[in-house]
Every structure is written in structure tokens, then in C-alpha cells.
Amino acid sequence: MRLTSRRGMVRAATLVTAVTLPLALAAPAATAGTAASAATGVSDVLAEALAHQVKGKNVKKHLDALQSIADANGGNRAVGTPGYDASLAYVRDKVTRAGYKVSTTDVEFPVKWEEFSPSVLQQVSPEAKTYVNPTDFVTVTPSSGGDVTAQIQVVDPVIPPAPVPNTSTAGCESSDFAGFVPGRIALIQRGTCAFIDKALNAKAAGAAGVIFFNEGQPGRTDPFEFDIREWRFGFPVVIASTAVGLDLADSPGTVVHLKVDAKTTVGHAKNLIAESRLGAAGEVVMVGAHLDGVPEGPGINDNGSGSAAVLETALKMAHLPTKNRLRFAWWAGEELGLLGSDQYVAGLSQAERDRIRLYLNFDMVASPNDVTFLYDGDDSDAEGSGPGPDGSAGIEKVFERYYGKRGLPYKGTDFDGRSDYGAFIANGIPSGGIFTGAEGIKTAEEAARFGGTAGAPYDPCYHDVCDTISNINAAALDRNAKAIGYATARYAYDLTGIPDRNAAARTMSATAAPARVPAHGAAS
Ligand SMILES: [Zn+2]
């Protein structure tokens, strides 16, 4: 039976005291009735207790600290700068004092890419030919340096090119590389998927270099410069015209000389991880926010707001005898392409990933002209990307319940994998979260439901120097921080609706490789 909101509030007020008494909490969680609805009722009360304890005015104190850190460090908190390191030290100090098991994980990020001389592409055999840079081909940024002479292997092309753009799926599936001979240079047509996906598949197949070529429709025949947003291929990457691509694909056994004279300088940063000492170690509830900002400003809404709300939730949950293990994360390098969360998930074993039952993400939760967007886990909006992994729909419902009980409006936002949850959903981990809007423009319909100004951006200071403490919407911060506390506590005590992927792995002969992390909007 579901508690009415009035009774729920009364019970919650009582339990605010109870949460400081570990045994008082453990008892109802362990002895909840057999009906699932009864269990949900108890966890809902616990969740309400946390919502009550997480207060906007306390979250704001962390934001004041982050503003001071930016002020003292050249006006920003971007990864690779002292402002980021000071932000991490601030959060680390708080969670350490609160008793969490605190650790960091390494994050690499590209600092600078330099090309020292123009790249070279020559056909060695069957004909000796030198292609011209930049009319026939150009270097892809930030290609690794390399000098290789090897046979070409053409990967699943559409030749002659189809009349319609984005027809070729060349290199998009790892099966395109079945039979690929390691050490050869992959020749890959532009098409449906992102270039980074093609190049990563080529890398996995043991390629010694990649030559892309434009797909071949009108307006899609010349080489063009673009940033593939990956610097760790370890081989040269260029893109050629359609004509050069077709020329190289023409005869089997074509050998080329490919040389890129470039170097990426890599920087190092840290993710911060705080894990509770109580709760089942195999049932991890993970909650994260990116801690880095852009170099243009102090990054107080993006994403001081999510970082501070997650921190305050962690502080209020410290020492609670939760049923499940809590793991909080503050990510580095989100603004450079989700680097911290991507590298974190990539660094886990499959068994470690399976222990993460769900991931909650908070990236901008106090936008001045806000809308309460909830990641559309069930794809009920049928917009953009499909639904998240099983369990994501239930997470969206938990947030809907929080706002719904208070008569507060909310709406879905496409689950497109473009924040730190991307690596989690790509690995089958259900996810959800709140987002109050960035540079997008508030519609008249949204202004009618949520208040604020139609025709203006949700956050007029997005990625700008004015994303300061005055860019924080105090009402939204309080409301959404409470929702973060609510959802975190709900799952800390009750994983109803979240599939047990461990169990699935035990009963199935799980041989499927984990899905690869998708690209971050790289060109295709
Ligand atoms: Zn952000």
C-alpha cells in the first residue's frame, strides 16, 4: 500500500530523528512486509527523510566555496588547472571527514596537439603516385604520429557510392573487420556512424593506420578537416577525397606509404570516488556529477550545482546503515568529452560493472530559467535515442514520484548519452537524473508550466564567464537537491525495479562483449 503524501510527510518527519539511530533504520528495512508495495512504502519514507535533510542553503555553501576557488585560481575550475585541483581537494576533505572510503582514479586528457609537417600519402604499388595534401587528403585531428608502409584493406564499402548520403555503413560494425589482417591500413568510407567508431573498430582489428574517404555524393567528395575527439589510436589517421579512396580501392593488394608527423601532449587529472563502508558491497548505487568546468568561467551552475548537491547528499547519508553500498563520483574532463566517466567505466572489469546496479547523474540542476528535465529512461517521449537499459524507466518514475507528490511539473529530456551517464548506459547499467537546461531556449509551453521566460535560454551564462554564484536559481537548487537526496536514499534501501545483472550473468553463459562507449557527437 502506498502512503498518501500527507501521511508520508508525517512519517518522514519522525524518521529524520531515526536516521541518526542505525538500528532503528535497519529494522524496518529488514522486516518490511512481503508485499513489494509495502517495501516501496518504507523506502519511500526513508527517501522522504533524506529529501528533508538535504537543503538548498547547505548546498549553496559548497557553491560559495567553489566560487571562491575559481576566484583564487584565475576565474575557472577547468580540468588541468589549479582551480580543478582545489575543487577536488574541497570535496575530498568533506567526504573524508564524513567517513567515506575515498579514492581517486587517473584520467588522461589531451592538452595540445601539434603537427610538425604536412602528412604524406603515397601509393607505392601497383602504381607509384604521390597524393597532394590538402587537395587529395588531410590529417584528421588529433591523429597519432606514425610512418607506415603497408597494404590497404578496404572495409565494407559501397562502390560506386550510393545516390543518398549516409548509406555506407563501412567500418561501423566490428564484423566489418572479420578477416582484417593486422598490420594493414584500413581504407574506410564515410557513412552512417561516427568516424571515431570506425577508427576504434579498426584499432581493435589491429590496423596500422586509417584512411577515411568521403562517401561520394555531390558535396561529399572532398577531404575535410575535423576533430575525431580521440588521441589514443596509436596510428596515423587521414581523410581523403572520394576519388583517392576509389583509386586506392581499385586493385587488390595496393600498398601505400602513410605518414603523419604529429604529437599529442597528454595531461593527467583525477576522478574522486567516495564509497560508503556499509551496505552490500555487491549492490552498488552510484551517484555522480562532473566537477570540472570550462576555461571560460567559474562553472557554478555547470556543474558546481550538481557537484555540490551530490556532495551534500553524501554528507547527509554518511554513516547511515544503508542496505546497499553507496558510491559517489566527481568526474574530471566531462567538458573535454566525458573523459573521466568514460575512462572510469572502461577501467572496470565486467564483474565490477555488474556490481553497479544503477547510476544517477546530475549535470546542471539550478539553471536560472529552469525546466525540470528528467532523463527519458523509458523513451516515452519517443524522441532521439531509444530507452536506457532496463531499470532506467523505473529511475525516471522515482523522480516523477518525487515531483508528482509535490504537484511540481517535470518533463522528459532525450536520453542521448551526452553526459557522464553515457558510458554507464553503453555498458547496460540503468541510469537516470535531473537536468535544468543549458543553452536551449525555453518554449512558451514550458514557461506556462514552469514559469520563467519564454524565448530565453534556460541558462544564459552556459559555458560563459557569468556562470557565477549569481547564476544559481536558489529555488531550483533546493528542490532538485532534495530530489537527489530522495532518489539516492530510495535506491540505497530498495532496488525494486532495477534488474539484477549479476543474476543474469550467473544464469546465462554471458559471452557477449560489453557495448563500446559511443562517440560524443563526433562527426559522421
Ligand atoms: Zn555540465
Coordinates of C-alpha atoms and ligand atoms in Angstrom, one line a residue:
M1 CA 0.0 0.0 0.0
R2 CA 1.3 3.4 -0.9
L3 CA 1.4 6.0 1.7
T4 CA -0.6 9.1 0.9
S5 CA 1.6 12.2 0.6
R6 CA 0.3 13.6 3.9
R7 CA 1.0 10.5 5.9
G8 CA 4.3 10.1 4.1
M9 CA 5.3 13.6 5.3
V10 CA 4.4 12.9 8.9
R11 CA 6.3 9.6 8.9
A12 CA 9.2 11.2 7.2
A13 CA 9.4 13.9 9.9
T14 CA 9.6 11.2 12.6
L15 CA 12.3 9.4 10.7
V16 CA 14.5 12.4 10.5
T17 CA 15.4 11.6 14.1
A18 CA 15.5 7.9 13.4
V19 CA 18.2 8.2 10.7
T20 CA 20.8 9.0 13.4
L21 CA 20.0 5.7 15.1
P22 CA 21.3 3.0 12.8
L23 CA 19.3 0.1 14.3
A24 CA 16.1 2.0 14.0
L25 CA 16.6 2.2 10.3
A26 CA 17.9 -1.3 9.8
A27 CA 14.9 -2.8 11.4
P28 CA 12.1 -1.5 9.1
A29 CA 14.2 -2.2 6.0
A30 CA 14.8 -5.8 7.0
T31 CA 11.4 -6.6 8.3
A32 CA 9.3 -4.8 5.7
G33 CA 6.2 -6.7 4.6
T34 CA 6.3 -9.4 2.0
A35 CA 4.3 -7.3 -0.5
A36 CA 6.5 -5.3 -2.8
S37 CA 4.3 -2.3 -2.3
A38 CA 5.0 -2.4 1.4
A39 CA 8.7 -2.4 0.8
T40 CA 8.3 0.5 -1.5
G41 CA 6.3 2.4 1.1
V42 CA 9.1 2.0 3.7
S43 CA 11.9 3.1 1.3
D44 CA 9.7 6.0 0.2
V45 CA 9.6 7.2 3.8
L46 CA 13.3 6.8 4.1
A47 CA 13.7 8.7 0.9
E48 CA 11.5 11.5 2.1
A49 CA 13.6 11.7 5.3
L50 CA 16.7 12.4 3.2
A51 CA 14.8 14.9 1.0
H52 CA 14.0 16.7 4.2
Q53 CA 17.7 16.7 5.3
V54 CA 19.2 17.9 2.0
K55 CA 18.7 21.6 2.0
G56 CA 19.5 24.1 -0.7
K57 CA 21.0 26.6 1.7
N58 CA 23.6 24.0 2.7
V59 CA 24.3 23.1 -1.0
K60 CA 24.8 26.8 -1.6
K61 CA 27.6 26.9 1.0
H62 CA 29.5 24.4 -1.2
L63 CA 28.8 26.6 -4.2
D64 CA 30.2 29.6 -2.4
A65 CA 33.4 27.6 -1.7
L66 CA 33.6 26.6 -5.4
Q67 CA 33.1 30.3 -6.4
S68 CA 36.0 31.3 -4.0
I69 CA 38.1 28.6 -5.5
A70 CA 37.5 29.9 -9.0
D71 CA 38.2 33.5 -7.9
A72 CA 41.5 32.4 -6.4
N73 CA 42.5 30.5 -9.5
G74 CA 42.2 32.7 -12.5
G75 CA 38.4 32.6 -12.7
N76 CA 37.8 28.9 -13.6
R77 CA 37.9 25.3 -12.5
A78 CA 38.7 23.6 -15.7
V79 CA 40.5 20.2 -15.7
G80 CA 44.3 20.6 -15.8
T81 CA 44.2 23.8 -13.8
P82 CA 44.7 24.6 -10.1
G83 CA 41.0 25.5 -9.9
Y84 CA 40.1 21.9 -10.6
D85 CA 42.6 20.5 -8.2
A86 CA 41.3 22.9 -5.5
S87 CA 37.7 21.8 -6.2
L88 CA 38.7 18.2 -5.8
A89 CA 40.6 18.9 -2.6
Y90 CA 37.5 20.7 -1.2
V91 CA 35.2 17.7 -1.9
R92 CA 37.8 15.2 -0.8
D93 CA 38.2 16.9 2.5
K94 CA 34.4 16.9 3.2
V95 CA 33.8 13.2 2.2
T96 CA 36.9 12.1 4.1
R97 CA 35.8 13.8 7.3
A98 CA 32.4 12.3 6.8
G99 CA 33.9 8.8 7.0
Y100 CA 33.8 7.6 3.4
K101 CA 36.4 5.4 1.8
V102 CA 37.9 7.9 -0.5
S103 CA 40.0 7.2 -3.6
T104 CA 40.9 8.7 -7.0
T105 CA 41.2 7.3 -10.4
D106 CA 43.5 8.6 -13.1
V107 CA 42.1 10.5 -16.1
E108 CA 44.1 11.4 -19.2
F109 CA 43.2 14.3 -21.4
P110 CA 44.7 15.9 -24.4
V111 CA 46.4 19.2 -23.7
K112 CA 47.8 20.1 -27.0
W113 CA 48.1 18.6 -30.5
E114 CA 50.9 19.7 -32.8
E115 CA 51.5 18.7 -36.4
F116 CA 55.2 19.5 -37.3
S117 CA 54.9 18.9 -41.1
P118 CA 52.2 18.1 -43.6
S119 CA 51.1 14.5 -43.7
V120 CA 52.2 12.2 -46.6
L121 CA 50.1 9.7 -48.6
Q122 CA 51.7 7.8 -51.5
Q123 CA 50.7 4.8 -53.5
V124 CA 53.7 2.5 -53.6
S125 CA 52.2 -0.2 -55.8
P126 CA 50.8 -1.2 -58.1
E127 CA 51.4 2.4 -59.3
A128 CA 53.8 4.9 -57.8
K129 CA 51.8 8.0 -57.0
T130 CA 52.0 10.9 -54.5
Y131 CA 48.7 12.3 -53.5
V132 CA 48.5 16.1 -52.7
N133 CA 47.9 17.5 -49.3
P134 CA 45.5 19.2 -48.8
T135 CA 43.5 18.8 -52.1
D136 CA 43.6 15.0 -52.1
F137 CA 43.7 14.3 -48.4
V138 CA 44.2 16.0 -45.0
T139 CA 45.2 14.8 -41.5
V140 CA 42.4 14.1 -39.0
T141 CA 42.9 16.0 -35.7
P142 CA 44.4 14.7 -33.3
S143 CA 45.9 11.8 -35.3
S144 CA 48.8 10.0 -33.6
G145 CA 52.1 10.4 -35.3
G146 CA 53.4 7.5 -37.4
D147 CA 55.1 6.4 -40.6
V148 CA 53.9 3.2 -42.1
T149 CA 54.1 1.4 -45.4
A150 CA 51.6 -1.4 -45.7
Q151 CA 48.9 -3.0 -47.8
I152 CA 45.5 -1.4 -47.9
Q153 CA 42.4 -3.4 -46.8
V154 CA 39.1 -1.9 -47.9
V155 CA 36.4 -2.2 -45.3
D156 CA 32.8 -2.9 -46.4
P157 CA 32.5 0.0 -48.9
V158 CA 29.5 1.0 -51.2
I159 CA 31.2 1.3 -54.6
P160 CA 30.0 3.0 -56.7
P161 CA 28.8 5.4 -54.0
A162 CA 25.0 5.3 -53.4
P163 CA 23.0 8.3 -54.5
V164 CA 21.9 9.1 -50.9
P165 CA 24.3 10.3 -48.3
N166 CA 24.9 8.2 -45.2
T167 CA 24.2 4.9 -46.9
S168 CA 27.6 3.3 -46.3
T169 CA 28.0 1.5 -43.0
A170 CA 31.7 0.9 -43.7
G171 CA 33.6 0.1 -40.5
C172 CA 30.6 0.7 -38.3
E173 CA 30.3 -2.9 -37.0
S174 CA 33.2 -4.9 -35.7
S175 CA 32.0 -7.7 -38.0
D176 CA 33.1 -5.4 -40.9
F177 CA 36.7 -6.2 -39.8
A178 CA 36.2 -10.0 -39.9
G179 CA 39.2 -11.2 -42.0
F180 CA 41.1 -8.0 -41.5
V181 CA 44.8 -8.7 -41.5
P182 CA 46.6 -7.0 -38.6
G183 CA 49.3 -4.6 -39.7
R184 CA 47.3 -3.4 -42.8
I185 CA 46.0 0.1 -43.3
A186 CA 42.2 0.2 -43.2
L187 CA 40.5 2.2 -46.0
I188 CA 37.1 3.2 -44.7
Q189 CA 34.3 5.1 -46.5
R190 CA 32.4 7.9 -44.7
G191 CA 28.8 7.0 -43.8
T192 CA 26.2 6.3 -41.2
C193 CA 28.3 6.1 -38.0
A194 CA 30.8 8.4 -36.4
F195 CA 34.3 8.4 -37.6
I196 CA 35.5 7.6 -34.1
D197 CA 33.5 4.3 -34.1
K198 CA 35.1 3.3 -37.4
A199 CA 38.6 4.1 -36.2
L200 CA 38.1 2.3 -32.9
N201 CA 36.9 -0.8 -34.7
A202 CA 40.0 -0.6 -36.9
K203 CA 42.2 -0.3 -33.9
A204 CA 40.5 -3.3 -32.3
A205 CA 41.2 -5.2 -35.5
G206 CA 44.9 -4.4 -35.4
A207 CA 45.1 -1.8 -38.1
A208 CA 48.4 0.1 -38.6
G209 CA 46.7 3.2 -39.9
V210 CA 43.3 4.5 -41.1
I211 CA 42.5 6.3 -44.4
F212 CA 38.9 7.5 -44.5
F213 CA 37.5 8.7 -47.7
N214 CA 34.4 10.9 -48.3
E215 CA 31.3 9.0 -49.2
G216 CA 30.9 10.2 -52.8
Q217 CA 27.6 12.1 -53.2
P218 CA 27.5 15.7 -54.5
G219 CA 29.0 17.9 -51.8
R220 CA 30.6 14.9 -50.1
T221 CA 33.6 14.2 -52.3
D222 CA 36.4 16.4 -50.9
P223 CA 38.6 15.8 -47.9
F224 CA 37.8 18.0 -44.9
E225 CA 39.3 18.8 -41.6
F226 CA 37.6 17.6 -38.4
D227 CA 38.4 16.6 -34.8
I228 CA 37.7 12.9 -34.1
R229 CA 38.0 13.6 -30.4
E230 CA 40.3 10.7 -29.6
W231 CA 44.0 10.8 -29.4
R232 CA 44.9 7.3 -28.4
F233 CA 44.7 5.4 -31.7
G234 CA 48.5 4.9 -31.8
F235 CA 48.4 5.1 -35.7
P236 CA 48.1 7.8 -38.3
V237 CA 44.6 8.8 -39.4
V238 CA 43.8 10.9 -42.5
I239 CA 40.8 11.5 -44.7
A240 CA 41.0 11.5 -48.5
S241 CA 38.7 12.6 -51.3
T242 CA 36.3 10.1 -52.8
A243 CA 38.5 10.0 -55.9
V244 CA 41.6 8.9 -53.9
G245 CA 39.5 6.4 -52.0
L246 CA 38.2 4.8 -55.1
D247 CA 41.7 4.8 -56.7
L248 CA 43.2 3.0 -53.6
A249 CA 40.3 0.6 -53.5
D250 CA 40.7 -0.2 -57.2
S251 CA 43.2 -3.0 -57.2
P252 CA 43.6 -5.7 -54.6
G253 CA 47.0 -5.6 -52.8
T254 CA 47.5 -1.9 -53.1
V255 CA 50.4 -0.8 -50.9
V256 CA 50.6 2.8 -49.5
H257 CA 53.0 4.9 -47.6
L258 CA 51.2 6.9 -44.9
K259 CA 53.0 9.4 -42.6
V260 CA 51.6 11.8 -40.0
D261 CA 54.2 13.9 -38.2
A262 CA 52.3 14.9 -35.1
K263 CA 52.2 14.6 -31.3
T264 CA 49.6 15.0 -28.6
T265 CA 50.7 16.2 -25.2
V266 CA 48.7 14.4 -22.6
G267 CA 47.6 15.8 -19.2
H268 CA 46.6 13.9 -16.1
A269 CA 43.7 14.6 -13.7
K270 CA 41.7 12.6 -11.1
N271 CA 38.2 11.5 -10.6
L272 CA 37.2 11.5 -7.0
I273 CA 35.3 8.5 -5.6
A274 CA 33.7 8.2 -2.2
E275 CA 32.3 4.8 -1.1
S276 CA 30.3 4.0 2.0
R277 CA 31.6 1.4 4.4
L278 CA 28.1 -0.1 5.0
G279 CA 25.7 -1.8 2.7
A280 CA 26.1 -4.8 0.5
A281 CA 29.4 -4.5 -1.5
G282 CA 27.9 -6.3 -4.5
E283 CA 24.9 -3.9 -4.7
V284 CA 26.4 -0.5 -5.6
V285 CA 24.2 2.6 -6.0
M286 CA 26.4 5.0 -7.9
V287 CA 25.7 8.8 -8.0
G288 CA 27.9 11.2 -9.9
A289 CA 28.4 14.7 -11.2
H290 CA 31.2 16.3 -13.2
L291 CA 33.4 18.5 -11.1
D292 CA 35.3 20.3 -13.9
G293 CA 34.1 23.5 -15.6
V294 CA 35.1 25.1 -18.9
P295 CA 38.0 27.6 -19.0
E296 CA 35.6 30.5 -19.8
G297 CA 34.2 30.9 -16.3
P298 CA 33.8 29.5 -12.8
G299 CA 31.2 26.9 -13.8
I300 CA 28.9 27.3 -10.8
N301 CA 25.7 26.1 -12.4
D302 CA 27.6 23.8 -14.8
N303 CA 28.4 21.9 -12.9
G304 CA 29.1 23.3 -9.4
S305 CA 25.3 22.8 -8.8
G306 CA 25.3 19.0 -9.5
S307 CA 28.7 18.5 -7.7
A308 CA 27.5 20.4 -4.6
A309 CA 24.1 18.7 -4.5
V310 CA 25.7 15.3 -4.7
L311 CA 28.2 16.3 -2.0
E312 CA 25.5 17.4 0.3
T313 CA 23.6 14.2 -0.3
A314 CA 26.7 12.2 0.5
L315 CA 27.3 14.2 3.7
K316 CA 23.7 13.6 4.9
M317 CA 24.0 9.9 4.1
A318 CA 27.3 9.3 5.8
H319 CA 27.1 6.6 8.5
L320 CA 23.6 5.6 7.5
P321 CA 23.2 1.8 7.6
T322 CA 22.0 1.5 4.1
K323 CA 21.1 -1.8 2.6
N324 CA 23.1 -1.2 -0.5
R325 CA 26.6 0.3 -0.9
L326 CA 26.8 4.0 -1.9
R327 CA 29.4 5.2 -4.3
F328 CA 29.7 8.9 -5.1
A329 CA 31.8 10.2 -8.0
W330 CA 33.0 13.6 -9.1
W331 CA 34.2 13.3 -12.6
A332 CA 37.2 15.1 -14.4
G333 CA 37.2 16.1 -18.0
E334 CA 33.5 15.9 -18.8
E335 CA 33.8 19.2 -20.6
L336 CA 36.5 17.7 -22.8
G337 CA 34.3 14.8 -23.9
L338 CA 33.1 12.7 -20.9
L339 CA 36.7 11.6 -20.3
G340 CA 36.6 10.9 -16.6
S341 CA 33.5 8.8 -16.6
D342 CA 34.4 7.0 -19.8
Q343 CA 37.9 6.1 -18.5
Y344 CA 36.5 5.1 -15.2
V345 CA 33.9 2.6 -16.7
A346 CA 36.5 1.4 -19.2
G347 CA 38.9 0.6 -16.4
L348 CA 36.4 -1.6 -14.5
S349 CA 36.2 -5.4 -15.0
Q350 CA 32.9 -6.8 -16.2
A351 CA 32.3 -8.1 -12.7
E352 CA 32.9 -4.7 -11.2
R353 CA 30.5 -3.2 -13.8
D354 CA 27.9 -5.8 -12.9
R355 CA 28.0 -4.8 -9.3
I356 CA 26.9 -1.2 -10.2
R357 CA 23.2 -1.7 -10.0
L358 CA 22.4 1.8 -11.3
Y359 CA 24.0 5.2 -11.9
L360 CA 22.4 8.6 -11.2
N361 CA 23.8 11.7 -13.0
F362 CA 23.4 15.3 -12.1
D363 CA 24.7 17.9 -14.6
M364 CA 23.3 21.4 -14.1
V365 CA 20.4 21.4 -11.6
A366 CA 20.0 25.1 -10.8
S367 CA 19.6 26.9 -14.1
P368 CA 18.2 30.4 -13.8
N369 CA 15.4 29.9 -16.3
D370 CA 15.0 26.3 -15.4
V371 CA 12.8 23.4 -16.6
T372 CA 12.8 20.2 -14.6
F373 CA 14.0 17.8 -17.2
L374 CA 14.2 14.1 -16.3
Y375 CA 16.3 11.8 -18.5
D376 CA 13.7 9.9 -20.6
G377 CA 14.7 6.4 -19.4
D378 CA 11.6 4.8 -20.9
D379 CA 11.7 6.7 -24.2
S380 CA 8.1 7.8 -23.5
D381 CA 8.8 10.9 -25.5
A382 CA 9.9 8.8 -28.4
E383 CA 12.5 11.4 -29.3
G384 CA 16.1 11.0 -30.3
S385 CA 17.8 8.0 -28.7
G386 CA 15.8 4.9 -27.5
P387 CA 15.2 4.0 -23.9
G388 CA 18.0 3.4 -21.5
P389 CA 19.0 -0.1 -20.2
D390 CA 16.3 -2.0 -18.3
G391 CA 15.7 -0.2 -15.0
S392 CA 16.2 3.3 -16.4
A393 CA 12.4 3.7 -16.8
G394 CA 12.0 2.9 -13.1
I395 CA 14.5 5.5 -12.2
E396 CA 12.6 8.1 -14.2
K397 CA 9.5 7.0 -12.3
V398 CA 11.2 7.5 -8.9
F399 CA 12.0 11.1 -9.8
E400 CA 8.5 11.6 -11.3
R401 CA 7.1 10.4 -8.0
Y402 CA 9.1 12.9 -6.0
Y403 CA 8.0 15.9 -8.1
G404 CA 4.5 14.5 -8.6
K405 CA 3.8 14.1 -4.9
R406 CA 4.5 17.8 -4.5
G407 CA 2.5 18.9 -7.5
L408 CA 5.6 20.1 -9.3
P409 CA 5.9 19.9 -13.1
Y410 CA 8.6 17.9 -14.9
K411 CA 9.2 16.7 -18.4
G412 CA 11.4 14.2 -20.3
T413 CA 14.7 15.0 -22.0
D414 CA 16.2 12.7 -24.6
F415 CA 18.5 10.0 -23.2
D416 CA 21.2 10.6 -25.8
G417 CA 24.2 9.6 -23.8
R418 CA 25.7 13.1 -23.9
S419 CA 26.6 13.4 -20.2
D420 CA 28.5 11.2 -17.8
Y421 CA 25.9 8.5 -17.8
G422 CA 26.9 7.7 -21.4
A423 CA 29.5 5.1 -20.5
F424 CA 27.2 3.5 -18.0
I425 CA 24.2 3.0 -20.3
A426 CA 26.6 1.9 -23.1
N427 CA 27.5 -0.9 -20.6
G428 CA 23.9 -1.9 -19.7
I429 CA 23.9 0.0 -16.4
P430 CA 20.5 1.6 -15.9
S431 CA 20.7 5.4 -15.4
G432 CA 18.7 8.5 -14.8
G433 CA 18.9 12.0 -13.5
I434 CA 17.8 15.6 -13.5
F435 CA 18.8 18.4 -15.8
T436 CA 17.5 22.0 -15.6
G437 CA 18.6 23.1 -19.1
A438 CA 21.7 24.7 -20.8
E439 CA 21.8 26.8 -23.9
G440 CA 18.4 25.6 -25.2
I441 CA 15.6 28.1 -25.4
K442 CA 12.5 27.8 -23.2
T443 CA 9.3 27.4 -25.1
A444 CA 6.0 29.2 -24.4
E445 CA 4.5 25.9 -23.3
E446 CA 7.4 25.4 -20.8
A447 CA 7.2 29.0 -19.5
A448 CA 3.4 28.4 -18.9
R449 CA 4.2 25.2 -16.9
F450 CA 7.5 26.0 -15.2
G451 CA 7.4 29.8 -15.0
G452 CA 10.4 31.8 -16.3
T453 CA 10.9 33.5 -19.6
A454 CA 9.9 32.0 -22.9
G455 CA 12.2 32.6 -25.8
A456 CA 15.3 32.9 -23.5
P457 CA 17.9 30.3 -22.8
Y458 CA 17.5 28.0 -19.7
D459 CA 21.0 29.1 -18.7
P460 CA 22.0 32.4 -20.3
C461 CA 25.5 32.0 -18.8
Y462 CA 26.1 28.5 -20.0
H463 CA 29.8 28.0 -20.6
D464 CA 30.4 31.7 -20.0
V465 CA 32.2 34.0 -17.7
C466 CA 28.9 34.9 -16.0
D467 CA 28.3 31.3 -14.7
T468 CA 29.0 32.6 -11.2
I469 CA 27.2 32.2 -7.9
S470 CA 24.7 34.8 -9.1
N471 CA 23.7 32.4 -11.9
I472 CA 22.2 30.0 -9.4
N473 CA 18.4 29.6 -9.1
A474 CA 18.0 29.1 -5.3
A475 CA 14.5 27.6 -5.6
A476 CA 15.5 25.1 -8.2
L477 CA 18.7 24.2 -6.3
D478 CA 16.7 23.4 -3.2
R479 CA 14.0 21.5 -5.0
N480 CA 16.4 19.4 -7.1
A481 CA 19.0 18.8 -4.4
K482 CA 16.1 17.3 -2.3
A483 CA 15.1 15.1 -5.2
I484 CA 18.7 13.9 -5.5
G485 CA 18.6 13.0 -1.8
Y486 CA 15.3 11.3 -2.3
A487 CA 16.3 9.1 -5.2
T488 CA 19.7 8.3 -3.7
A489 CA 18.1 7.1 -0.4
R490 CA 15.3 5.3 -2.2
Y491 CA 17.9 3.1 -4.0
A492 CA 20.2 2.9 -1.0
Y493 CA 17.4 0.9 0.7
D494 CA 15.4 -0.6 -2.2
L495 CA 16.4 -1.7 -5.6
T496 CA 12.9 -2.7 -6.7
G497 CA 12.7 -2.2 -10.5
I498 CA 16.4 -2.5 -11.0
P499 CA 17.4 -5.7 -12.8
D500 CA 20.0 -7.9 -11.1
R501 CA 22.6 -8.2 -13.9
N502 CA 24.7 -10.3 -11.7
A503 CA 22.0 -12.9 -11.5
A504 CA 21.5 -12.7 -15.3
A505 CA 25.2 -13.2 -15.7
R506 CA 25.1 -16.3 -13.4
T507 CA 22.3 -18.0 -15.3
M508 CA 23.3 -17.1 -18.8
S509 CA 26.6 -18.1 -20.4
A510 CA 27.4 -14.4 -20.9
T511 CA 29.8 -14.3 -23.7
A512 CA 28.8 -11.0 -25.3
A513 CA 31.4 -8.3 -25.1
P514 CA 30.3 -5.1 -23.4
A515 CA 29.0 -2.5 -25.7
R516 CA 31.5 0.1 -26.6
V517 CA 31.1 3.6 -25.3
P518 CA 29.5 5.7 -28.0
A519 CA 31.2 8.8 -29.5
H520 CA 30.5 12.2 -28.1
G521 CA 28.9 13.7 -31.1
A522 CA 31.9 13.3 -33.3
A523 CA 31.3 14.0 -37.0
S524 CA 30.0 11.2 -39.2
Ligands
ZN1 ZN 28.0 20.0 -17.5

